[in-house]
PDB file of C-alpha atoms in Angstrom:
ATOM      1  CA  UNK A   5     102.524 120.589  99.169  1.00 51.00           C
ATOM      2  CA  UNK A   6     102.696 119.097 103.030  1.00 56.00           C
ATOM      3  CA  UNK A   7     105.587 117.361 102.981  1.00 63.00           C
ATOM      4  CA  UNK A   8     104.689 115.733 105.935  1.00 78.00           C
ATOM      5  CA  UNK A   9     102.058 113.223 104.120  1.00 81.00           C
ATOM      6  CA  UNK A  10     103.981 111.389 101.229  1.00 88.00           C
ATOM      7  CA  UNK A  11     102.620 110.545  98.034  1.00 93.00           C
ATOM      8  CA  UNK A  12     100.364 107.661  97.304  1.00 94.00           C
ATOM      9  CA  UNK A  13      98.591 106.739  94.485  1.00 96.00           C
ATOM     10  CA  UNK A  14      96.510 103.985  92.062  1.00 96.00           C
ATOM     11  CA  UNK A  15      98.391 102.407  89.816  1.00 96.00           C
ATOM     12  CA  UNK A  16      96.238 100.108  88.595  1.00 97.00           C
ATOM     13  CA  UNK A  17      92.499  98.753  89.435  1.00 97.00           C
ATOM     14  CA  UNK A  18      91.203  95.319  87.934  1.00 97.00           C
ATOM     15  CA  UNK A  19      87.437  94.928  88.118  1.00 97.00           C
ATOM     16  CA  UNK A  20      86.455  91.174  88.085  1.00 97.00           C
ATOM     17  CA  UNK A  21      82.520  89.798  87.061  1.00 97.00           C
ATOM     18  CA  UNK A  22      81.524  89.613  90.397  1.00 97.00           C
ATOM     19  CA  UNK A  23      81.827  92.996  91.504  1.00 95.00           C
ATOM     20  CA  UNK A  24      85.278  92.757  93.459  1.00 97.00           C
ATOM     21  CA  UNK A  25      88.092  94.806  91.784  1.00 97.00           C
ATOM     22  CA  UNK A  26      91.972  94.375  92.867  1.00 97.00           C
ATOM     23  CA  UNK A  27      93.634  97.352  93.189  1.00 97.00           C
ATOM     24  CA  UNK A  28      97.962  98.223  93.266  1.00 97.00           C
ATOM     25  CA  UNK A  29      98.930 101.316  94.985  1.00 96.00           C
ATOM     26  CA  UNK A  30     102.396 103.481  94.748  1.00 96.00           C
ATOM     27  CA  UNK A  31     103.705 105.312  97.213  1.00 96.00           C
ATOM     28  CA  UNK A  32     107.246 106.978  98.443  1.00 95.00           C
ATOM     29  CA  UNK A  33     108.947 105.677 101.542  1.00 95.00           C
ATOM     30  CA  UNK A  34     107.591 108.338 103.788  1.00 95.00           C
ATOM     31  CA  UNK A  35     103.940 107.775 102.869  1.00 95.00           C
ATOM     32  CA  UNK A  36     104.771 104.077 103.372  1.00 95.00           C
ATOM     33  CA  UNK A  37     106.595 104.242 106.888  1.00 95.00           C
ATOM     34  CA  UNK A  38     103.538 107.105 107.973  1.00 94.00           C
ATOM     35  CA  UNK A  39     100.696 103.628 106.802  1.00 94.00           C
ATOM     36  CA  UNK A  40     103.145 101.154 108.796  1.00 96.00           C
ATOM     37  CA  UNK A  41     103.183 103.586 111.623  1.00 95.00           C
ATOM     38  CA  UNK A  42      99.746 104.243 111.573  1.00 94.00           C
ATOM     39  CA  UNK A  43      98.614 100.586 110.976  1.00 95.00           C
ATOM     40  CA  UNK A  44     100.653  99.772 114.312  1.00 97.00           C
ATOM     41  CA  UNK A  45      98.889 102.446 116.369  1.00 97.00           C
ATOM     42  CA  UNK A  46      95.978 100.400 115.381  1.00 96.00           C
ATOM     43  CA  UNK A  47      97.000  97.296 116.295  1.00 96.00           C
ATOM     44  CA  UNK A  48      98.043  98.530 119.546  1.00 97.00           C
ATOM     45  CA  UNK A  49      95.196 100.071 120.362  1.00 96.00           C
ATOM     46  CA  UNK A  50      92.768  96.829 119.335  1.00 96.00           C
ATOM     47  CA  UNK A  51      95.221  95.371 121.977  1.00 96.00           C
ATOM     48  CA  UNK A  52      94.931  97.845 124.685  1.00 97.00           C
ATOM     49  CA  UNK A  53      91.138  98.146 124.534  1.00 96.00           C
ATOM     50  CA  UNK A  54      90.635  94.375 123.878  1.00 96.00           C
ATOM     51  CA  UNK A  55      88.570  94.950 120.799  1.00 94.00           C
ATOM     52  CA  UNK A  56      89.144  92.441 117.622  1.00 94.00           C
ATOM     53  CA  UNK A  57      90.089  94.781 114.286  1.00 94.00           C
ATOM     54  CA  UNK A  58      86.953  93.440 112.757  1.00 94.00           C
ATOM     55  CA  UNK A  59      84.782  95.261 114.816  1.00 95.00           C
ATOM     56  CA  UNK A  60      86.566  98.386 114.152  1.00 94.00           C
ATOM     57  CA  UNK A  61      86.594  98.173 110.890  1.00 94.00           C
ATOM     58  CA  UNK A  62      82.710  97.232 110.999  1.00 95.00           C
ATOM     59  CA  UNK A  63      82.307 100.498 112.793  1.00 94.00           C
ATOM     60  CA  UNK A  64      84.223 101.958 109.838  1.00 94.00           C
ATOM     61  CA  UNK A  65      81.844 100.282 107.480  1.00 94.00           C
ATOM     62  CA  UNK A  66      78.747 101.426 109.552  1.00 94.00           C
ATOM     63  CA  UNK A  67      80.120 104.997 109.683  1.00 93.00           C
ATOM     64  CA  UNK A  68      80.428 105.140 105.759  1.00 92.00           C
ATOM     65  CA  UNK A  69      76.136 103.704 105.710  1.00 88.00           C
ATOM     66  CA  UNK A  70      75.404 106.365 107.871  1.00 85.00           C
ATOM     67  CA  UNK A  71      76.673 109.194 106.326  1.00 82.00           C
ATOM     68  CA  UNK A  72      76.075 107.789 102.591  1.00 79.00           C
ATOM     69  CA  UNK A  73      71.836 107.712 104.438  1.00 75.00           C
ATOM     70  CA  UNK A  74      72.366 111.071 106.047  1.00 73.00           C
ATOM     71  CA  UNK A  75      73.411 112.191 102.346  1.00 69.00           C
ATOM     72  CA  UNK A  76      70.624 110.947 100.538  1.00 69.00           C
ATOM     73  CA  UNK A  77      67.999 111.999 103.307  1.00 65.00           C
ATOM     74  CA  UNK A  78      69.690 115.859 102.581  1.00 60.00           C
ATOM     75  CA  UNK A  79      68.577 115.253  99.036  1.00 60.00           C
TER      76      UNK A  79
END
């Protein structure tokens, strides 16, 4: 096991009429301080390049379409 990533996990997912689900994670104190760490970095960076989080995380989204299309074109 790589004790350098922590444990996280589900612990529970609620699934609601409209499609949205809520979802609780666990995790150990080292997996937590790596995702406060990380989510920082983040931030920081957003600052230094004077980008808004929502547009990275619309590139996220974007990324995931693409390669879900790239997958079914493979088909």
């Amino acid at each position: 096991m790589n004790k350098d990533a922590g444990i996280i996990g589900v612990e529970t997912i609620e699934e609601h009429e409209d499609g949205s689900a809520d979802y609780a994670f666990h995790m150990d104190a080292h997996a937590r301080g790596l995702l406060a760490e990380e989510g920082l970095r983040l931030v920081l960076y957003c600052a230094a390049a004077k980008l808004d989080m929502g547009l990275v995380y619309d590139f996220i989204t974007d990324h995931m379409e693409y390669n879900k299309d790239e997958v079914r074109s493979d088909d």
